PDB file of C-alpha atoms and ligand atoms in Angstrom:
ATOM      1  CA  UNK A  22       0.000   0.000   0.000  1.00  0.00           C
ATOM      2  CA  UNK A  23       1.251   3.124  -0.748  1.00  0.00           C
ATOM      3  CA  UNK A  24       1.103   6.454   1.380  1.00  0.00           C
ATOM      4  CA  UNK A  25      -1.195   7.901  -0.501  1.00  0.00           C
ATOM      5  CA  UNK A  26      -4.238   5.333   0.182  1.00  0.00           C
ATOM      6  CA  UNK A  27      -6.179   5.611   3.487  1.00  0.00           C
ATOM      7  CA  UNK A  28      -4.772   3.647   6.450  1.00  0.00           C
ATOM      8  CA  UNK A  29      -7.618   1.059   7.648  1.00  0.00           C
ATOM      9  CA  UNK A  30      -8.362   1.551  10.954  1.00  0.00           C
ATOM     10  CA  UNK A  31      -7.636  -1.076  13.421  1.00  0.00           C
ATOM     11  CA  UNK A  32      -5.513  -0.432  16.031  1.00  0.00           C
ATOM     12  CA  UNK A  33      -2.237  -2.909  16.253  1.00  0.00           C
ATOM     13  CA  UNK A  34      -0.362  -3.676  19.246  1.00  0.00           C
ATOM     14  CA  UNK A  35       3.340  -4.849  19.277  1.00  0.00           C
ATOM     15  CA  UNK A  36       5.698  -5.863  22.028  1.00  0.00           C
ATOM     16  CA  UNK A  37       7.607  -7.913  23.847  1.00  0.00           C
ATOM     17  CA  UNK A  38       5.812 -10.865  25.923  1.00  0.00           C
ATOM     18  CA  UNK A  39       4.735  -9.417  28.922  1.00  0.00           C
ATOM     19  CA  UNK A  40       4.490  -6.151  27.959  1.00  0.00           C
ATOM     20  CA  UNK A  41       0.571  -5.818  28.133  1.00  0.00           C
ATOM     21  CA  UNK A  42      -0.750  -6.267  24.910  1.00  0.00           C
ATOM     22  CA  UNK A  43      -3.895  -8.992  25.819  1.00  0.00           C
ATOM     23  CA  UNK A  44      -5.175  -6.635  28.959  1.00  0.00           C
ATOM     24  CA  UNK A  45      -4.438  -3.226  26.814  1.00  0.00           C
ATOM     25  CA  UNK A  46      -6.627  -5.146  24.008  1.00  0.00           C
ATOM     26  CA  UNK A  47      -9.539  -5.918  26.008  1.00  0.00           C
ATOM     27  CA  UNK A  48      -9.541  -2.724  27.725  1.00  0.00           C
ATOM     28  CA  UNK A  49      -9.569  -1.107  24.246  1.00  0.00           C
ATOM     29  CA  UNK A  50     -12.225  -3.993  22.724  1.00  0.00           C
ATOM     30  CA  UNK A  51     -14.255  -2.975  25.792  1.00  0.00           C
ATOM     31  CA  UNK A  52     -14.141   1.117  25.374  1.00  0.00           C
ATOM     32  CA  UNK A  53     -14.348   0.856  21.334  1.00  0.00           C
ATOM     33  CA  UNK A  54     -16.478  -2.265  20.888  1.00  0.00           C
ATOM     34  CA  UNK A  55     -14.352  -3.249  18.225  1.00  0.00           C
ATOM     35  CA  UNK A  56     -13.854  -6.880  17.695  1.00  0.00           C
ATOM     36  CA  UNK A  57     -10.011  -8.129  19.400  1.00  0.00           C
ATOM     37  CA  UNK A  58      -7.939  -9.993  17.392  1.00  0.00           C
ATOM     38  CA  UNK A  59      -5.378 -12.165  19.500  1.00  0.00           C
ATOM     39  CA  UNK A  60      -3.111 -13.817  17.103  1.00  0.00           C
ATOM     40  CA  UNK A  61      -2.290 -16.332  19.698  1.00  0.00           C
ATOM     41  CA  UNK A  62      -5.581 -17.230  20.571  1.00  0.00           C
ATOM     42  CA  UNK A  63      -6.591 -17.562  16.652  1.00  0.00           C
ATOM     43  CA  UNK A  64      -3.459 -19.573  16.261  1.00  0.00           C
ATOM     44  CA  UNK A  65      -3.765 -21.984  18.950  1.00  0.00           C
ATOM     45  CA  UNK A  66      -7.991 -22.354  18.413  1.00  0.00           C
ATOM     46  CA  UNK A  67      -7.224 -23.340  14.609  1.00  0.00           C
ATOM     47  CA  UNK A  68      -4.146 -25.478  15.298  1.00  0.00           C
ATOM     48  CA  UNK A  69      -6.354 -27.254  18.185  1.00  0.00           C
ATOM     49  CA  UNK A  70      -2.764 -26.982  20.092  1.00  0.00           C
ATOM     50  CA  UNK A  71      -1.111 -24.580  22.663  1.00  0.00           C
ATOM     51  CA  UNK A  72       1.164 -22.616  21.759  1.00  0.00           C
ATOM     52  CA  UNK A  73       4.208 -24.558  23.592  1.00  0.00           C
ATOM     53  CA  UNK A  74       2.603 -27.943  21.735  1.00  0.00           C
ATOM     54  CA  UNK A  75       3.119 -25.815  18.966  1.00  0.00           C
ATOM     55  CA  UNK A  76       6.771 -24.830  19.560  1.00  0.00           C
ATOM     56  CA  UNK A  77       7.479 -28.573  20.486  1.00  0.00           C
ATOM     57  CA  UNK A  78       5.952 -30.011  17.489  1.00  0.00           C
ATOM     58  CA  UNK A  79       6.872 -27.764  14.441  1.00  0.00           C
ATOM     59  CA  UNK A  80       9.315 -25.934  16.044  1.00  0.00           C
ATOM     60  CA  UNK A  81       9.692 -21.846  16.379  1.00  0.00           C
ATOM     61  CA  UNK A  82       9.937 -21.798  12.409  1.00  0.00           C
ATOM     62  CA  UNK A  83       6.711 -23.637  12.189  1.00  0.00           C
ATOM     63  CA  UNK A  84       4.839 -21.448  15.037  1.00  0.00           C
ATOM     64  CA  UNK A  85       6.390 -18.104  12.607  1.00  0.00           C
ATOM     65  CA  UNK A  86       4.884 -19.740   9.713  1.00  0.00           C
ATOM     66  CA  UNK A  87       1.006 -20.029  11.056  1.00  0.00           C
ATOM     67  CA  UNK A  88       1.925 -16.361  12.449  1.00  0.00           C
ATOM     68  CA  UNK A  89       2.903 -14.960   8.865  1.00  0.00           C
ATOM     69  CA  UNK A  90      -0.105 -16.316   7.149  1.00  0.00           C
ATOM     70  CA  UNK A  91      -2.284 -15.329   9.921  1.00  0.00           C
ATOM     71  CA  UNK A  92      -1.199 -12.008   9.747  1.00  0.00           C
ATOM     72  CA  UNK A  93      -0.948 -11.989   5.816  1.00  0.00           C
ATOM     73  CA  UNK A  94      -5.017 -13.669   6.072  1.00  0.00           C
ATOM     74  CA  UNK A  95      -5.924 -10.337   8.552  1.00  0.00           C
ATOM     75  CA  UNK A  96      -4.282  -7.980   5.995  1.00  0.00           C
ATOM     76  CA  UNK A  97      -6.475  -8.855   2.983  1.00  0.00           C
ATOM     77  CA  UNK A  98      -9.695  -9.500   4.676  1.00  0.00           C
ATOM     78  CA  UNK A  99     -12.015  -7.373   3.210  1.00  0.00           C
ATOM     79  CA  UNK A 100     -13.556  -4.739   5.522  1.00  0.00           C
ATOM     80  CA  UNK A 101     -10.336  -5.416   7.660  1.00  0.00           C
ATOM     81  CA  UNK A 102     -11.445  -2.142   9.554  1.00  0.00           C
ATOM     82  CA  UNK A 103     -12.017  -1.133  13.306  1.00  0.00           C
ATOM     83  CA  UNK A 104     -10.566  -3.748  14.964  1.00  0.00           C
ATOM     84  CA  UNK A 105      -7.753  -4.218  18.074  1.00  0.00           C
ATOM     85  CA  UNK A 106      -5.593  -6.339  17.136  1.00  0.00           C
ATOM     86  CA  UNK A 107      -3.467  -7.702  19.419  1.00  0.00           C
ATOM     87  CA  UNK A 108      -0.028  -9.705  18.360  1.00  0.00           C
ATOM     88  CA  UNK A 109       2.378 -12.352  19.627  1.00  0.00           C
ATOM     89  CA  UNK A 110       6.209 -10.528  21.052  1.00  0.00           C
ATOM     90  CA  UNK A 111       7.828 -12.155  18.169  1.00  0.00           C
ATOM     91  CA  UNK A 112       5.997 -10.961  14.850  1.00  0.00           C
ATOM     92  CA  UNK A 113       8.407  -7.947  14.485  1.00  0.00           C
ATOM     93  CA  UNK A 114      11.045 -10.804  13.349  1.00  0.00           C
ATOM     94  CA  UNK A 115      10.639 -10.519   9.844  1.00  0.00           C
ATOM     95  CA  UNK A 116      10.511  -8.040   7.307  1.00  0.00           C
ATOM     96  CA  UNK A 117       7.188  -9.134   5.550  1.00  0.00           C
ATOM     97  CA  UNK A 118       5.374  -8.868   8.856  1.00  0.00           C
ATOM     98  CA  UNK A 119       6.729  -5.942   9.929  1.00  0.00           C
ATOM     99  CA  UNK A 120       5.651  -4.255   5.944  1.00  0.00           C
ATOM    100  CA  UNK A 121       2.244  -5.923   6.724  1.00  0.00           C
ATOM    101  CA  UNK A 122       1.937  -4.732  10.332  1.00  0.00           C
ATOM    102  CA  UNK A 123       2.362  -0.961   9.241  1.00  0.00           C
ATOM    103  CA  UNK A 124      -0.341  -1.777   6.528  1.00  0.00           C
ATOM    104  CA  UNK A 125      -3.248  -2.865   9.155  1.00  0.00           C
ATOM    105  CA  UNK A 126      -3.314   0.870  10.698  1.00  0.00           C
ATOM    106  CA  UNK A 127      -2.130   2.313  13.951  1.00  0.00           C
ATOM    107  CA  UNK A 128       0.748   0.511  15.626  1.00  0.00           C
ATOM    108  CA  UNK A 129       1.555   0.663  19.354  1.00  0.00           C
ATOM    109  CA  UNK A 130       4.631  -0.668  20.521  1.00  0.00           C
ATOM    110  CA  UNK A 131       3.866  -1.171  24.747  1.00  0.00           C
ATOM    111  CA  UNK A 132       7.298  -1.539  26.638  1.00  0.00           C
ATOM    112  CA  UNK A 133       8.443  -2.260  29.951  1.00  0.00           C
ATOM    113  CA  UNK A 134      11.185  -2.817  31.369  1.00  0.00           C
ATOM    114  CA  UNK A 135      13.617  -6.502  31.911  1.00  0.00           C
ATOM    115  CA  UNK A 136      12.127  -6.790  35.866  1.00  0.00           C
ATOM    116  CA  UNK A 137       8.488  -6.073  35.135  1.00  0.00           C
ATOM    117  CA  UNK A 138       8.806  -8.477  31.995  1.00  0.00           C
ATOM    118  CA  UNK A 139      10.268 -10.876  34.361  1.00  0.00           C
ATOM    119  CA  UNK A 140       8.019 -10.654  36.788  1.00  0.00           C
ATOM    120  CA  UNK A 141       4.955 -10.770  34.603  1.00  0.00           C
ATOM    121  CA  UNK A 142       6.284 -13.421  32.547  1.00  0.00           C
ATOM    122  CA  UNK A 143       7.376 -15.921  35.139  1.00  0.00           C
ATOM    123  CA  UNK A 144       3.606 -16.626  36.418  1.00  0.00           C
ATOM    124  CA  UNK A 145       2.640 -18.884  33.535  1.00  0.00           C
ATOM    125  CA  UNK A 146       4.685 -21.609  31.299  1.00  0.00           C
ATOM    126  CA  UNK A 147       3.488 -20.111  27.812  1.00  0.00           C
ATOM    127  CA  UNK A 148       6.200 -18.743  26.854  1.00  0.00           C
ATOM    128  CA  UNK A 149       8.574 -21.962  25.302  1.00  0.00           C
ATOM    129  CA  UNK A 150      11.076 -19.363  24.314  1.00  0.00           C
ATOM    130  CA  UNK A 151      11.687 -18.310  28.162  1.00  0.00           C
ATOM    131  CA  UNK A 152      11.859 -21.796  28.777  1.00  0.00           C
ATOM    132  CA  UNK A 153      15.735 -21.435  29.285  1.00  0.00           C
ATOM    133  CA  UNK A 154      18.265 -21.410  32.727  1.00  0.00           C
ATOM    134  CA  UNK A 155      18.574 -17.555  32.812  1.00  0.00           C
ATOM    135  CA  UNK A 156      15.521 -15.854  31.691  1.00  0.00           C
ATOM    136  CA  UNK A 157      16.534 -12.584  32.260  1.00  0.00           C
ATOM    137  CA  UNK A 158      19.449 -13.035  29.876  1.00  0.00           C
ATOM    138  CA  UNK A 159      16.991 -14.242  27.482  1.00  0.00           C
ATOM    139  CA  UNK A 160      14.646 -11.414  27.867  1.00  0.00           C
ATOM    140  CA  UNK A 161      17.448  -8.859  27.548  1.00  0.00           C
ATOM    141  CA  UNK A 162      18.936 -10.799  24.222  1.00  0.00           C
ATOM    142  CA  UNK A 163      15.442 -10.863  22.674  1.00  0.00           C
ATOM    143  CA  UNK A 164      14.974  -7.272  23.651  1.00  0.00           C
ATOM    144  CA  UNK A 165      18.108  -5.853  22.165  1.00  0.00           C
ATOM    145  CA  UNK A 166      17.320  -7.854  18.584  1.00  0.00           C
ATOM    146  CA  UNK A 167      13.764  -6.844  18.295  1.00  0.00           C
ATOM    147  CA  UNK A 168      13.288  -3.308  19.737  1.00  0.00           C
ATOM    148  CA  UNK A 169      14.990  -1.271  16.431  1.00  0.00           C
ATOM    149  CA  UNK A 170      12.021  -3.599  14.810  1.00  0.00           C
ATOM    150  CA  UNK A 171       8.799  -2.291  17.891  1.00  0.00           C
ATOM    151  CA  UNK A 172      10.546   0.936  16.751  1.00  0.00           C
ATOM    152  CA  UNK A 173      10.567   0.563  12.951  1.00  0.00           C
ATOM    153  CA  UNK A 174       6.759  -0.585  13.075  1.00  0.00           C
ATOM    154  CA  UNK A 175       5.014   1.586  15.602  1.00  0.00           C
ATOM    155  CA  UNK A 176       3.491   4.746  15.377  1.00  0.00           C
ATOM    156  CA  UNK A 177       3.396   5.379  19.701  1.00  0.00           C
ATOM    157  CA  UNK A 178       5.590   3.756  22.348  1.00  0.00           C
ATOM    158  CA  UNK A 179       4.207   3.477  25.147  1.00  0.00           C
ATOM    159  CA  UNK A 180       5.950   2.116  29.024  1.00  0.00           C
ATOM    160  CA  UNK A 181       2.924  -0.058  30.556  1.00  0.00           C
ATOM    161  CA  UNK A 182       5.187  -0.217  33.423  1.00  0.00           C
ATOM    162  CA  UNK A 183       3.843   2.889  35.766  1.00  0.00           C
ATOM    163  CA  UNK A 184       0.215   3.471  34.219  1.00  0.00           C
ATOM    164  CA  UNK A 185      -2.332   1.809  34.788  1.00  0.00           C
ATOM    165  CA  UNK A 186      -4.076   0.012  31.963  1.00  0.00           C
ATOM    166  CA  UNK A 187      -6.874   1.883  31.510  1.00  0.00           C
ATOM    167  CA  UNK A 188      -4.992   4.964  31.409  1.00  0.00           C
ATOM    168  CA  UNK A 189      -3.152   3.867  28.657  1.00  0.00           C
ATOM    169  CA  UNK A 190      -6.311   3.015  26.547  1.00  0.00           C
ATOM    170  CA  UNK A 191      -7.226   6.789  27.148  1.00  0.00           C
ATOM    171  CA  UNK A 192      -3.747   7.666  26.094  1.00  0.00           C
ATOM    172  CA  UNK A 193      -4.248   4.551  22.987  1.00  0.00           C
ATOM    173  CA  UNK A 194      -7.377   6.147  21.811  1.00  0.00           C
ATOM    174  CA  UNK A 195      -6.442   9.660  22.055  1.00  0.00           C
ATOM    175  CA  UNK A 196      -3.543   9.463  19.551  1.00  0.00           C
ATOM    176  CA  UNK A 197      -5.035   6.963  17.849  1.00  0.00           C
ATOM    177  CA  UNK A 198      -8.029   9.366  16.966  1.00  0.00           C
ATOM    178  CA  UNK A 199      -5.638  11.969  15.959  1.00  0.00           C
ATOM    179  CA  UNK A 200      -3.976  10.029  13.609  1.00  0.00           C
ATOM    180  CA  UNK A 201      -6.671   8.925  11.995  1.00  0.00           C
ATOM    181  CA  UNK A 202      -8.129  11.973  11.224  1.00  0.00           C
ATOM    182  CA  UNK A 203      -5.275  13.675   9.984  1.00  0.00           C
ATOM    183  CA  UNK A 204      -4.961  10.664   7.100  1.00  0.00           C
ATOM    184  CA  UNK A 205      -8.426  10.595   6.092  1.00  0.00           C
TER     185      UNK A 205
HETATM  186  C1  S3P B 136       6.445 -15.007  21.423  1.00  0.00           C
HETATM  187  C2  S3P B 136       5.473 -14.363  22.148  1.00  0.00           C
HETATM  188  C3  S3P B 136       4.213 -15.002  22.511  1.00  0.00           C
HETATM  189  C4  S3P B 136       3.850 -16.101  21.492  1.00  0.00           C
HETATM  190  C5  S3P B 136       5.003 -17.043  21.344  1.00  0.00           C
HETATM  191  C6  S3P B 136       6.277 -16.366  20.847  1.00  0.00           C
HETATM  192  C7  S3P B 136       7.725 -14.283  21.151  1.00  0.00           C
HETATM  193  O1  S3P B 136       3.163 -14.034  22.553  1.00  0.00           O
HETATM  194  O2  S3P B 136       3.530 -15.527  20.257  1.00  0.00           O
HETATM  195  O3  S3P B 136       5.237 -17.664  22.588  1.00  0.00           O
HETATM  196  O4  S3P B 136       8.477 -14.722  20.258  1.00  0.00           O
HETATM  197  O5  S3P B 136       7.980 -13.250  21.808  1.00  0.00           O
HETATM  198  P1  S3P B 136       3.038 -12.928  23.722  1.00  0.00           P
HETATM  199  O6  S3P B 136       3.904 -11.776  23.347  1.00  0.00           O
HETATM  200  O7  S3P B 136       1.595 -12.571  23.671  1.00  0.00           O
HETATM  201  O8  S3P B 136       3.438 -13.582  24.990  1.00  0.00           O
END
């Protein structure tokens, strides 16, 4: 799409795991009423598998490919308008996502930092890529590869570390509604 065409518009959150996409999405489902997309969810209903099944069966390359088509499915969906959709920490990883992510409409990279991903993260097993000894070195490895991509893809960066959530879908929807109408 080129810059010239109107942006569609859903609102798209990025960011690491842990960072507060799912409870920024409802909150922002709830106030807009427009549908949530969780990419994990949709993955794991279709595949009829978690998402560390997933990871163990096929493999991270095989969880990026049901990602990637997901994403590339959302894209072209006709009337792909008003909708919060809410991504996995990885999507960022690859250059066709990232093109596709800045199609779908307003991005919104939510960071924190290392402790409050840690601390977040470590109260469920869902994460097979934090399966490892030191976490925190894994968080901080992950972090340094993909934040130039939040950065590349996002329109707003917001820290979900001190606010509290529904704050930040105030602070979402205001810039969100700004840039909107100043491309339409
Ligand atoms: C991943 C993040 C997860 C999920 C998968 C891989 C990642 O989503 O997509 O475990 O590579 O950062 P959340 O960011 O919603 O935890």
């Amino acid at each position: 799409m080129n810059e010239t065409q109107a942006t569609p518009k859903n609102i798209v959150l990025v960011g690491f795991m842990g960072s507060g996409k799912t409870t920024v999405g409802r909150e922002l489902h709830q106030r807009l009423g427009y549908p949530l997309v969780d990419m994990d969810q949709v993955i794991e209903e279709r595949a009829g598998k978690s998402i560390p099944a997933i990871f163990a069966e096929s493999g991270e390359v095989g969880f990026r490919e049901m990602e990637t088509s997901l994403l590339r499915e959302i894209t072209n969906h006709a009337g792909s308008e008003r909708r919060i959709i809410s991504t996995g920490g990885g999507i960022v990883g690859s250059e066709e996502n990232r093109a596709l992510l800045k199609q779908l409409g307003y991005v919104v990279w939510l960071s924190a930092p290392i402790d409050v991903i840690l601390k977040r993260t470590g109260k469920n097993r869902n994460r097979p890529l934090l399966h490892t000894d030191d976490p925190a070195a894994t968080i901080q490895l992950l972090m340094d590869q993909r934040n130039p991509h939040y950065e590349q893809v996002a329109h707003l960066k917001l820290d979900t570390s001190g606010l509290d959530f529904s704050e930040l879908a105030t602070g979402i929807l205001e810039c969100a509604r700004y840039f909107f109408n100043t491309r339409s």
